[in-house]
XYZ file of C-alpha atoms in Angstrom:
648
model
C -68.250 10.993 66.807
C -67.768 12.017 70.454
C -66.681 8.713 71.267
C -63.375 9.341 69.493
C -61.990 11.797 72.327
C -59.718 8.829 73.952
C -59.235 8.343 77.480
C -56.182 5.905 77.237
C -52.864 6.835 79.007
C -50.236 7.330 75.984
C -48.152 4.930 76.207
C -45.151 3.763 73.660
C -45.378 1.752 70.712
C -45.210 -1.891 71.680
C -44.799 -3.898 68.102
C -46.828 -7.519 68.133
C -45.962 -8.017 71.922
C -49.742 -8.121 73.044
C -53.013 -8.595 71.553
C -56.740 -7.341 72.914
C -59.670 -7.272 71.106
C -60.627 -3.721 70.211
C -63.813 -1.599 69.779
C -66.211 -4.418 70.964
C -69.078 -2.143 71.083
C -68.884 -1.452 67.632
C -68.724 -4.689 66.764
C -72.086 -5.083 68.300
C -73.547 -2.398 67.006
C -72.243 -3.414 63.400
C -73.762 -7.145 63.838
C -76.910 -5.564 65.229
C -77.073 -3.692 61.980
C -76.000 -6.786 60.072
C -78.880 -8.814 61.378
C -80.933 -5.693 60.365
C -79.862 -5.752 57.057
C -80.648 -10.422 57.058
C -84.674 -8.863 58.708
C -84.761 -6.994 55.760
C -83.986 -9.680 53.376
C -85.992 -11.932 55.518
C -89.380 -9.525 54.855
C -90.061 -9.725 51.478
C -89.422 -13.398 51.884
C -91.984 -13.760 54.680
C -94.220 -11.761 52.864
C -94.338 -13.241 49.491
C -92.293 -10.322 47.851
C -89.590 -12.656 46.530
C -92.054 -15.404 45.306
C -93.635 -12.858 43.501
C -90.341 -11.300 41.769
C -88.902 -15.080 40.824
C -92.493 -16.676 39.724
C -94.060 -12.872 37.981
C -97.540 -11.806 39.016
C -100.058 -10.353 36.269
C -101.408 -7.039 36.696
C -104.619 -7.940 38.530
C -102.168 -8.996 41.927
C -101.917 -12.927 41.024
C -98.747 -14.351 41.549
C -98.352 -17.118 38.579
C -97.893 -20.931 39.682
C -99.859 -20.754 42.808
C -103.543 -20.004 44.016
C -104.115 -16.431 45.271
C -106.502 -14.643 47.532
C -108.910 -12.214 45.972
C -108.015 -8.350 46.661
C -110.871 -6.492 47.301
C -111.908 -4.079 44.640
C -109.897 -5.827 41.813
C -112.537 -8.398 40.061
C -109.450 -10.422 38.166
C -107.799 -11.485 41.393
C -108.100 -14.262 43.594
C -107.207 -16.974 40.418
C -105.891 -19.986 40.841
C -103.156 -19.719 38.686
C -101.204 -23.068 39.193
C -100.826 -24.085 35.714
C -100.401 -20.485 34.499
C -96.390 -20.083 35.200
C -95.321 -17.591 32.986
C -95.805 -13.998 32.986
C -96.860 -12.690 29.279
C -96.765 -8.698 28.527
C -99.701 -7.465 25.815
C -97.150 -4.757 24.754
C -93.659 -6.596 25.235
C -91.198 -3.431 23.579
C -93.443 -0.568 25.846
C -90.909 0.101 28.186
C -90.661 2.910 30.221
C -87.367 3.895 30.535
C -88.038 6.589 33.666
C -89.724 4.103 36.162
C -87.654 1.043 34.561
C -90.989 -1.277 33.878
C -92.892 -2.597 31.259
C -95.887 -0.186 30.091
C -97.990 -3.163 29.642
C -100.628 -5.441 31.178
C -99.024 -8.231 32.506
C -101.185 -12.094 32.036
C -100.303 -15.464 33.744
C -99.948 -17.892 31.175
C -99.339 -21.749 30.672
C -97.148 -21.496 28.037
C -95.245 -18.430 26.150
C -96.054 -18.656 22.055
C -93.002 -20.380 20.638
C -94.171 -18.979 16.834
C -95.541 -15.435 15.368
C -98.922 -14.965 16.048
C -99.992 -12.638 12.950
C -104.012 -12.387 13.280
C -106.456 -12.731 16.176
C -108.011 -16.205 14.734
C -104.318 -17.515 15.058
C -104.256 -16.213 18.718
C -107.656 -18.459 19.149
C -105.854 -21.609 17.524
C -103.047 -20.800 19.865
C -105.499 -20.779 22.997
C -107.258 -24.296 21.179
C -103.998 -25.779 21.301
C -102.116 -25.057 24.022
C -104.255 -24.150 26.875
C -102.492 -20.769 26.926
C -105.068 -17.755 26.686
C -102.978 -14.541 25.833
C -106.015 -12.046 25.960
C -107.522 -10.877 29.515
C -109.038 -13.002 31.733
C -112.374 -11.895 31.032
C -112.579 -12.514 27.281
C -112.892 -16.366 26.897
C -111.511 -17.356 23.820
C -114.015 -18.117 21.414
C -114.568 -14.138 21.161
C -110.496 -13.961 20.372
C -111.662 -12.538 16.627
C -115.330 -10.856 17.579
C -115.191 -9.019 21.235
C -115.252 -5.140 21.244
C -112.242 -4.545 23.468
C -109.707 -6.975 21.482
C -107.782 -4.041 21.096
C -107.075 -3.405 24.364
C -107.616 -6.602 26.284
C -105.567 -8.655 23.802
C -101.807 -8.554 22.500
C -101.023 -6.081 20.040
C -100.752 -7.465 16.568
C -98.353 -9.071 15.404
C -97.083 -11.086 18.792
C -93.462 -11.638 18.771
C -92.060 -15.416 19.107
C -90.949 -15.439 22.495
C -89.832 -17.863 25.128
C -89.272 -17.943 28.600
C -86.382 -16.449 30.880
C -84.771 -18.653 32.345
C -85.802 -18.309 36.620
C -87.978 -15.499 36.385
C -90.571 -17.094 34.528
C -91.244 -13.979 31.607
C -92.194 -14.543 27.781
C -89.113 -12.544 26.400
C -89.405 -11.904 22.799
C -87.118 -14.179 20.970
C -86.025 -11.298 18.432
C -84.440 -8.556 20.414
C -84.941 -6.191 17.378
C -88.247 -5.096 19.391
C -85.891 -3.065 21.680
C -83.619 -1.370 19.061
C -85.377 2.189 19.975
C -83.944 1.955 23.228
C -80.220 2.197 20.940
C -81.442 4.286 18.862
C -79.688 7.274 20.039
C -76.226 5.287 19.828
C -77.449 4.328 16.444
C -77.833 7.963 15.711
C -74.611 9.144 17.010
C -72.790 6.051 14.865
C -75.293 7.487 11.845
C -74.965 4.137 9.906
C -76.222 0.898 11.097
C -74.042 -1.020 9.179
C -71.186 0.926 11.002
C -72.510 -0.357 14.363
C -73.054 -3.858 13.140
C -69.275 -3.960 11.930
C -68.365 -3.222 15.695
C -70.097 -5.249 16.913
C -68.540 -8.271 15.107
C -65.539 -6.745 15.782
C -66.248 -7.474 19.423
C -67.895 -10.522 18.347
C -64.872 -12.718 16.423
C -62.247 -10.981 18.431
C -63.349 -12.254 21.862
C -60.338 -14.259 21.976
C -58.083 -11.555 21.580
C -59.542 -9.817 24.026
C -59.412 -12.207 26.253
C -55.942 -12.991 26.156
C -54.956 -9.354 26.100
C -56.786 -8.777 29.629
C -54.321 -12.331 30.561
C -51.481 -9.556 29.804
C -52.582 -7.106 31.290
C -52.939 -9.489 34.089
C -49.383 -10.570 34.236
C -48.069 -7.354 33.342
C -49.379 -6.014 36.376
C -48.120 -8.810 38.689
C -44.283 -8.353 37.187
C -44.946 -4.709 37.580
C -45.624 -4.779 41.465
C -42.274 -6.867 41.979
C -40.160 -4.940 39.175
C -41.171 -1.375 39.786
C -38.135 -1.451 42.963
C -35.788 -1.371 40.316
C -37.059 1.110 37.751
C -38.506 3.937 40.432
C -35.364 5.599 40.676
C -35.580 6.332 37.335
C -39.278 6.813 36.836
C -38.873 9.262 39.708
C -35.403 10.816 37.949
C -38.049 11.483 34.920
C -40.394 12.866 36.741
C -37.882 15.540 38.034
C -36.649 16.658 34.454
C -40.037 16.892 33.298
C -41.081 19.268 36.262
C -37.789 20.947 36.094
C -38.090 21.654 31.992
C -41.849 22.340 31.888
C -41.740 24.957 34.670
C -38.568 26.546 33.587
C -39.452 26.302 29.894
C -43.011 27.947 30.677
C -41.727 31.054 32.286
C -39.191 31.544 29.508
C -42.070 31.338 26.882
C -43.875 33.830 28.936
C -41.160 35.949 29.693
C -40.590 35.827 26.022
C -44.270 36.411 24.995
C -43.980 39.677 27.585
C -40.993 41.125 25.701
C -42.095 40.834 22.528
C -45.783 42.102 22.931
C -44.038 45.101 24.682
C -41.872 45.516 21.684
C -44.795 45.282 19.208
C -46.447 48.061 21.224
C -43.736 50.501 20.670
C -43.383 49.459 17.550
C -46.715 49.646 15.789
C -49.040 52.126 14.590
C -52.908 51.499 15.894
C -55.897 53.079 17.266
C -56.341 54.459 20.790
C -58.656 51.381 21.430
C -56.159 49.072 20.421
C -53.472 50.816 21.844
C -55.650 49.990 24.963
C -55.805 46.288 24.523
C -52.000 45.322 23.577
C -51.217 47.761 26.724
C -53.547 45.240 28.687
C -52.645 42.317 27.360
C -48.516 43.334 27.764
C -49.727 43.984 31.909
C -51.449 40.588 31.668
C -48.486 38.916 30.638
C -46.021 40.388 32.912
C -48.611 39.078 36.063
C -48.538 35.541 34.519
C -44.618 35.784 33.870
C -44.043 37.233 37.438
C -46.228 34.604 38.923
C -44.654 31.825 37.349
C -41.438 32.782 38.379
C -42.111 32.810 41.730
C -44.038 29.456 41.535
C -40.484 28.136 39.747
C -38.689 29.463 42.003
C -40.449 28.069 45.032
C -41.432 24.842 43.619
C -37.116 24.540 42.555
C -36.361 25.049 46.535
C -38.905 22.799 47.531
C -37.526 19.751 45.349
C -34.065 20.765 46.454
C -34.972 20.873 50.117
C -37.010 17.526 49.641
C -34.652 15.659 47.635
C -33.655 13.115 50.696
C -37.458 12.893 51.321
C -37.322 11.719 47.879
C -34.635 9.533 48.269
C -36.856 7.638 51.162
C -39.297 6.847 48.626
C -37.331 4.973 46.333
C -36.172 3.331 49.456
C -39.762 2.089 50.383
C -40.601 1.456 46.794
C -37.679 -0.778 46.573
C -38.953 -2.877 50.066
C -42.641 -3.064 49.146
C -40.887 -5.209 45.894
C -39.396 -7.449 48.734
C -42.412 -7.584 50.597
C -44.500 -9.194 47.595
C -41.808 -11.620 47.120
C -41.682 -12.966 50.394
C -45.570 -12.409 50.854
C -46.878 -13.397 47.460
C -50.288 -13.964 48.752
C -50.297 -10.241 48.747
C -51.113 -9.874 45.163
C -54.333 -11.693 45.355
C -56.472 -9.406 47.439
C -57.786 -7.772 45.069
C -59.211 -10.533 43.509
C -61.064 -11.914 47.340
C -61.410 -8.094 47.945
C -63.449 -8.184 44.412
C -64.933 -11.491 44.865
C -66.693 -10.371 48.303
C -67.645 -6.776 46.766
C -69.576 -8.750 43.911
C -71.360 -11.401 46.514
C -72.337 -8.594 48.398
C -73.560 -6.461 45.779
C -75.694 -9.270 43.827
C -76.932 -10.246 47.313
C -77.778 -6.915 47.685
C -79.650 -5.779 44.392
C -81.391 -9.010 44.731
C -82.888 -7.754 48.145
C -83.576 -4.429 46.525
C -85.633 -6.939 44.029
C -87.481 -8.175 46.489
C -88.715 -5.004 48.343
C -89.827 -3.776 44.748
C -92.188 -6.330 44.825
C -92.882 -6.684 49.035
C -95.885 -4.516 50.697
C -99.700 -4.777 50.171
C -101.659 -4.612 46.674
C -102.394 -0.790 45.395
C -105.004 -0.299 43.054
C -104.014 2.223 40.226
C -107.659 3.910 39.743
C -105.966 5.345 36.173
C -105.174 2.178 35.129
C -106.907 -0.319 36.682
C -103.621 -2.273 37.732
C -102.397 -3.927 40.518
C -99.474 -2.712 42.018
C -97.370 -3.497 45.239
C -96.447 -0.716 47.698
C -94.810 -0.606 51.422
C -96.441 1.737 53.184
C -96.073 3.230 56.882
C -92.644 2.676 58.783
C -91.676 0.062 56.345
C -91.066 2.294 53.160
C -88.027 3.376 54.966
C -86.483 -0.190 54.454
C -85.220 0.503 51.340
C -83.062 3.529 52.885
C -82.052 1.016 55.897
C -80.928 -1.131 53.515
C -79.200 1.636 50.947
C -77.131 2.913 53.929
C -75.979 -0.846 54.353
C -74.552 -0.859 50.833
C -72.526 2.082 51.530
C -71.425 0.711 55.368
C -70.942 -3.051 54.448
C -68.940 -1.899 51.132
C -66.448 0.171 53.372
C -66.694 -2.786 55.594
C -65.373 -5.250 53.482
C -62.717 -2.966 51.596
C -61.349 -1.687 55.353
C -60.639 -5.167 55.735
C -58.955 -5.552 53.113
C -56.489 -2.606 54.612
C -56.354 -4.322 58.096
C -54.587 -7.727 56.416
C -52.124 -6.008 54.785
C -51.175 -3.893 57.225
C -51.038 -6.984 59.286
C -49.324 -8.646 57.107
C -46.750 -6.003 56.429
C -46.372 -5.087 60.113
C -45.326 -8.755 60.878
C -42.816 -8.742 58.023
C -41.111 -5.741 59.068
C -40.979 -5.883 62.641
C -39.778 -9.860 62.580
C -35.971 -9.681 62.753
C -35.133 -12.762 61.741
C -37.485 -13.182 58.180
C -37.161 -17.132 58.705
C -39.166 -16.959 61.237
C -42.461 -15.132 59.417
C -45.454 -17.517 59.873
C -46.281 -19.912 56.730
C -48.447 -17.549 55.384
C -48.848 -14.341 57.319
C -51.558 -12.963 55.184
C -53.675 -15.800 56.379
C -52.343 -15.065 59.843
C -53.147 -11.578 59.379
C -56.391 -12.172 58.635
C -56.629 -14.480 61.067
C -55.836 -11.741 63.741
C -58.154 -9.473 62.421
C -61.044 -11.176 62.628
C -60.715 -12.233 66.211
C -59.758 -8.872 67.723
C -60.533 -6.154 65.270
C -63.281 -6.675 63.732
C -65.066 -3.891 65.972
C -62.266 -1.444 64.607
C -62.895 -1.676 60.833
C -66.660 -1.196 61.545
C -66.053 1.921 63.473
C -63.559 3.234 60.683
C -65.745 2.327 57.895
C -68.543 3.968 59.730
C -67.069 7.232 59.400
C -66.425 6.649 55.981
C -70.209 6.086 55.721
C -71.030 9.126 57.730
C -69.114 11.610 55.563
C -70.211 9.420 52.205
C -73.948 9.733 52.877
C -74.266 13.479 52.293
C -72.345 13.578 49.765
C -73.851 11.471 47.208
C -77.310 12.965 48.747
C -75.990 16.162 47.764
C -74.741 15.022 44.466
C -78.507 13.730 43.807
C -80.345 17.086 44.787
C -77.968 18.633 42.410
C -78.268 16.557 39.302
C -81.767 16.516 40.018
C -81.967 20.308 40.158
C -79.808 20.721 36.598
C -81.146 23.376 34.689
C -83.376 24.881 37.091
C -81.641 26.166 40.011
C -79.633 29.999 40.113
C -76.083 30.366 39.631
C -75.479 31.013 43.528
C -77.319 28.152 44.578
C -75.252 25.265 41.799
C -71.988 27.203 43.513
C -72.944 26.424 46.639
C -74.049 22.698 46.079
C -70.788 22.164 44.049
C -68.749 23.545 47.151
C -70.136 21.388 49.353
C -69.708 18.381 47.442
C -66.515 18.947 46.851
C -65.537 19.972 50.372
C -67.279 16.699 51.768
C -65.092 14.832 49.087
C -62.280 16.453 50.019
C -62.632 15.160 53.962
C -63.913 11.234 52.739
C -60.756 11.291 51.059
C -58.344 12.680 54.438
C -60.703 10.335 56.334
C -59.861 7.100 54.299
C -56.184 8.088 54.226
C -56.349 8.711 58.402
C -58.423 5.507 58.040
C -55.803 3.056 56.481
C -53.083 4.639 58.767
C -55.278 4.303 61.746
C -55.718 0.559 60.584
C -51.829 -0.351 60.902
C -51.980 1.525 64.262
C -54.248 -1.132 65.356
C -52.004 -3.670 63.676
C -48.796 -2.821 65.230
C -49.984 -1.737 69.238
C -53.633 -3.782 69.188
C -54.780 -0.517 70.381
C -59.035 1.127 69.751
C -59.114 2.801 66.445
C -59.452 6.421 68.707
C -56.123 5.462 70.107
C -54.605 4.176 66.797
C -55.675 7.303 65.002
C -54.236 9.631 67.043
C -50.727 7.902 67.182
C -50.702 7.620 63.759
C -51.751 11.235 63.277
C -49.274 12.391 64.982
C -46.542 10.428 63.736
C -47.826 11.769 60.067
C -47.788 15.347 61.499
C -44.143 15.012 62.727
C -43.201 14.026 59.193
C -45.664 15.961 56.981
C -42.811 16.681 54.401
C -42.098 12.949 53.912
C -45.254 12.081 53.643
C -45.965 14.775 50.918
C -43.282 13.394 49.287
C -44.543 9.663 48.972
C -47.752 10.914 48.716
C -46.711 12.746 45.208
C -43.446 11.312 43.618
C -44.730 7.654 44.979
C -48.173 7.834 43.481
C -46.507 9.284 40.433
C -44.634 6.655 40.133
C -47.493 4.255 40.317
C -49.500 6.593 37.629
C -46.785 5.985 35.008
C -46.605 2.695 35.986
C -50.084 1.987 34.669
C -49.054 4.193 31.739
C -46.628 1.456 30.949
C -48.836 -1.684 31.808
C -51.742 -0.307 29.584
C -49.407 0.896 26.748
C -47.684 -2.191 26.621
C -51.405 -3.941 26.778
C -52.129 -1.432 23.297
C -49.227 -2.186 21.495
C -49.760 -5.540 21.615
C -53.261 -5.200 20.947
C -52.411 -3.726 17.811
C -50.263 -5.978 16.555
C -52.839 -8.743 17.554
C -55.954 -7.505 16.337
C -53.946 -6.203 12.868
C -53.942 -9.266 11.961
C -57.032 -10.107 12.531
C -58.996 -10.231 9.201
C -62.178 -11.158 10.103
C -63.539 -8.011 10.801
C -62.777 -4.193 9.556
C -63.647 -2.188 12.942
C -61.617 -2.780 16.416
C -61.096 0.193 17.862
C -64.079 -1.261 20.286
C -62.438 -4.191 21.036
C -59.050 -2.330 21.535
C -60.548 0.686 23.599
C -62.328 -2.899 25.711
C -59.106 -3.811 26.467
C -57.226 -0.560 27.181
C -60.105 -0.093 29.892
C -59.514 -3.520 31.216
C -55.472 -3.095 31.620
C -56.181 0.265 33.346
C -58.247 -1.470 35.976
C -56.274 -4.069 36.684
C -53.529 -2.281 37.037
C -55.062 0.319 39.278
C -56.575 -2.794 41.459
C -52.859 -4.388 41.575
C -50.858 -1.137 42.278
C -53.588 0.155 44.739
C -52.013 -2.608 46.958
C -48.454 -1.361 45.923
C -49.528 1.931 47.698
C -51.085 0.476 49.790
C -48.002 -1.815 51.432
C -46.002 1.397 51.019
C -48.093 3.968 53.348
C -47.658 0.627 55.865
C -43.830 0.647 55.321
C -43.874 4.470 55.866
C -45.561 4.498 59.070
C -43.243 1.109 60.421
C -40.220 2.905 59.247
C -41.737 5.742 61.405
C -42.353 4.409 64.153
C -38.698 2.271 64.319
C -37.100 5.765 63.601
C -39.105 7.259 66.979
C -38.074 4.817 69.367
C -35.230 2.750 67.914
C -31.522 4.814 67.068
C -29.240 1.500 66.454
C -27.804 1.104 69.631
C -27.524 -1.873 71.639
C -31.115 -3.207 72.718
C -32.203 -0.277 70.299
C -31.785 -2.392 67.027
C -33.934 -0.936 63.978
C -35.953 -3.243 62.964
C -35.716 -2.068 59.244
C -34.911 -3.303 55.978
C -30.876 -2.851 54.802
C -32.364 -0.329 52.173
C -33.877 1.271 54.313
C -30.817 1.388 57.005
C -28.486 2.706 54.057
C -31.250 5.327 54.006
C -30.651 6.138 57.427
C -26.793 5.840 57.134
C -26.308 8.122 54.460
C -28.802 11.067 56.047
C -26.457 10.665 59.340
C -23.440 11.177 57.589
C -24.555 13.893 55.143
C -25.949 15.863 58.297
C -21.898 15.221 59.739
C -23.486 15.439 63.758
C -23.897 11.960 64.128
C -27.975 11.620 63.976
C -28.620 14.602 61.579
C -31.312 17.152 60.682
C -33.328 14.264 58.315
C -33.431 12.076 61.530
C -34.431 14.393 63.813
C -37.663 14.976 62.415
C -38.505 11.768 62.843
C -37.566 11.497 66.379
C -38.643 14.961 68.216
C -40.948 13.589 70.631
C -39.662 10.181 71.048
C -36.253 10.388 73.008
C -38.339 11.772 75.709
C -41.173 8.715 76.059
């Protein structure tokens, strides 16, 4: 974290004239730690790990479908087990839920029994017939009915039809029913089966409903980013009244609720005791009214003071509309962004598949079976590669930041909008990944840094429920939330450290610190986005997942197959909600860009000859109107944003 004390002269900001690659050292270090992460995958491979997680291995250590070397103490092992491709379980349904395996001894068979088997003789026809021996290796099958340890050697009557899963080679039951006692505490809480079964079909012959209602909520969220310049003067107008009545209208009631409690005090007959109570409730009250008067009062002057402020943020909401219609390709990060997260993260839970099953054979003495351990150094692989989820997932999202801020940057500091490149989020991207690439891994490093103890910390302390003191669940709580608390000032420094880079081409040290400082000289605009905008954007999902309801409503009423859908409807209502937080995300996101552009134009630009703004008209009338309302020609609202720039 030393690192981030920069040494470069400060200089001004220089938009898209130059371009250097930044942080190459991090960009080493992050494809060093990138090739760790392919060495990791690359072990269990080497080793046999993933063979034995794809093909199954029995619970003496042979891996099914292949000959195997004997392990020394285990008197099963060493088969050759090339015929024997599937993996049968004795006890399919004993699962333990804890340690997320099956409680049962695992066979290599040749083929999984298609049918019931009801009785031991039909579990020696089975073995006559097929080849397939479903009792322990050392109980040939002509003892199926006779031998003493039947009853734990062999499968427990009756054996389920099963059939094998598809890749991994298992015999999985055929009837699921076997694993209803894992659902049988939601079976509990619905208290009727028949209840459950009803929403299930719901689900069932409503699928496509549902699916066309996520469509919607689809659309509805694409109209909504282009749409929402137009209706956030008055979503933000409605926000006002609501803040002005609530807080006025709750220190009347109070107010109110004080006067009358004082008058039914002087008014009433009671006992000393509860003479003592109303007295303490009527001093109670009068804190609370005071206190809310004040925070009225206070909160009234701040949204008078920061009504321009205000004013700015409709402007930038009403840009970031134009932005997405001149840079469409805008609204489909979040489906790459998405796409990439999901590659990474089944590439990822694969590996963790693999190392499950990687390391040397482990005799359980308690149980006589076979398991696979990594022992030594290499245990710690699995944290290696856990700290790579966390790193390569900030990775991939800080990119997504980087191209549009790119993007943006090049749309608002291009004069002439003719001249924009054919698709400047390509472009963007383009950019990114030949200079700052080394950037995003330093940022999302940080990220990682700050993310690491927090979810260790959130572990120790659901692990520690119930059984540590009040002091110490305060303490763990604190820091949780503290460390929060910075990941999220972090991410938002992050992203505006990102369009730093974006706009100078300058180390992410560098970029943060400009950027800081241009957020410090305009804290109060900033707070204002940061609350009326996302404000905005929360009632803006309101609308895209009420709209998504209503019409879900009216769908699945007349749907008639089925007599439950608040499931399906509840399905849906999640869906819209996520969508629209994915699409609007990038909303915000293009706005914080557009703030911290308009910034920057504001510090060095005034309008003059060779001075041009490089801004939007909105944004100029912006800038017009705060001149003449301050009546000196540049005005108090401008000044903020240009103390410290005149003089550079």
């Amino acid at each position: 974290m030393g690192c981030c004390v920069s040494t470069e002269k400060k200089r001004d900001w220089k938009p898209l004239e130059e371009r250097s690659c930044t942080d190459i050292p991090w960009l080493i270090i992050y494809s060093l730690f990138c090739i760790g992460m392919l060495c990791i995958c690359g072990y269990p491979i080497a080793t046999g790990g993933a063979s034995r997680l794809i093909s199954g291995y029995d619970s003496y250590g042979n891996t099914c479908g292949q000959k195997n070397t004997e392990i020394e103490g285990v008197p099963l092992s060493g088969k050759d087990m090339s015929e024997n491709k599937y993996v049968f379980f004795l006890e399919p349904c004993n699962i333990d839920l804890i340690k997320r395996k099956v409680k049962s001894i695992a066979l290599c068979v040749s083929k999984c029994p298609a049918t019931e088997l009801a009785t031991y003789e039909d579990l020696k026809k089975f073995a006559l017939n097929n080849g397939s021996y479903l009792c322990s290796y050392d109980i040939p099958f002509t003892k199926y009915t006779s031998h003493s340890e039947i009853s734990t050697k062999c499968p427990k009557l009756p054996v389920p039809a099963s059939k094998a899963f598809p890749l991994f080679h298992r015999c999985i039951p055929v009837d699921v029913g076997c694993y209803a006692e894992f659902a049988q505490a939601f079976v509990t809480f619905v208290s009727d089966n028949s209840v459950l079964r009803r929403v299930i079909a719901g689900v069932t012959a409503s699928k496509e409903i549902i699916m066309g209602l996520c469509v919607l909520a689809l659309v509805l969220s694409l109209i909504m980013m282009v749409v929402i310049r137009y209706i956030s003067r008055v979503l933000v107008w409605i926000l006002t009244i609501l803040v002005i009545i609530g807080s006025i209208g709750g220190t009347a009631v109070l107010w109110w609720l004080y006067v009358d409690s004082k008058n039914a005090l002087n008014n009433q007959t009671m006992s000393v005791f509860g003479k003592e109570v109303a007295s303490d409730n009527v001093k109670a009250l009068l804190v609370y009214s005071i206190g809310a008067t004040i925070f009225t009062v206070v909160l009234l002057l701040i949204m008078f003071f920061m009504r321009k402020r205000v004013a700015l943020t409709i402007s930038l909401f009403h840009v970031a509309g134009k932005v997405f219609i001149h840079l469409p390709l805008l609204a489909l990060q979040p489906f790459w962004t998405f796409l990439c997260l999901m590659l990474f993260w089944v590439y990822w839970i694969a590996v963790l598949l693999f190392l499950g099953t990687a390391g040397t054979p482990v005799k359980n003495n308690s149980t006589n079976v076979v398991e696979y351990q990594m022992q030594g150094p290499l245990q710690y692989l699995v944290w290696y590669h856990a700290v790579g989820l966390i790193w390569i997932n900030e990775f991939i999202l800080a990119f997504q930041q980087m191209t549009i801020a790119g993007a943006v940057v090049t749309y608002y500091f291009t004069r002439d909008k003719s001249q924009l490149p054919a698709t400047p989020i390509l472009s963007s991207m383009a950019r990114t990944i030949r200079y700052h690439l080394g950037t995003l891994a330093k940022g999302s490093f940080i990220i990682t840094l700050v993310k690491i103890p927090r979810l260790i910390l959130t572990y120790i302390h659901s692990q520690l429920k119930g059984k540590e003191n009040a002091c110490a669940r305060c303490m763990l709580k604190a820091c949780v939330c503290c460390l929060w608390c910075l990941e999220k000032c972090l991410a938002y420094l992050n992203q505006n450290a990102y369009t730093a880079t974006a706009i100078n081409s300058t180390s992410f040290c560098t970029s943060a610190r400009d950027a800081f400082i241009i957020l410090v000289e305009n804290a109060l605009r900033v707070a204002a986005i940061n609350t009326v905008g996302d404000f905005v954007l929360f009632l803006g999902k309101v609308l895209i997942v009420s709209c998504t309801a209503f019409a879900g409503i009216l769908a699945l009423n007349y749907q008639r197959d089925y007599t439950v859908w608040v499931l399906p409807l509840l399905i849906v209502c999640l869906f819209a909600f996520l969508v629209a937080h994915c699409f609007l995300s990038v909303f915000e996101n293009v706005v914080d860009v557009l703030f911290l552009c308009f910034a920057v134009d504001t510090k060095y630009n005034d309008g003059s000859p060779g001075r041009q703004y490089y801004m939007d008209k909105a944004l100029m009338e912006f800038v017009e109107d705060s001149k003449k309302m301050a009546g000196d020609g540049r005005g108090q609202e401008m000044r903020s944003m240009t103390r410290g720039g005149t003089s550079t």
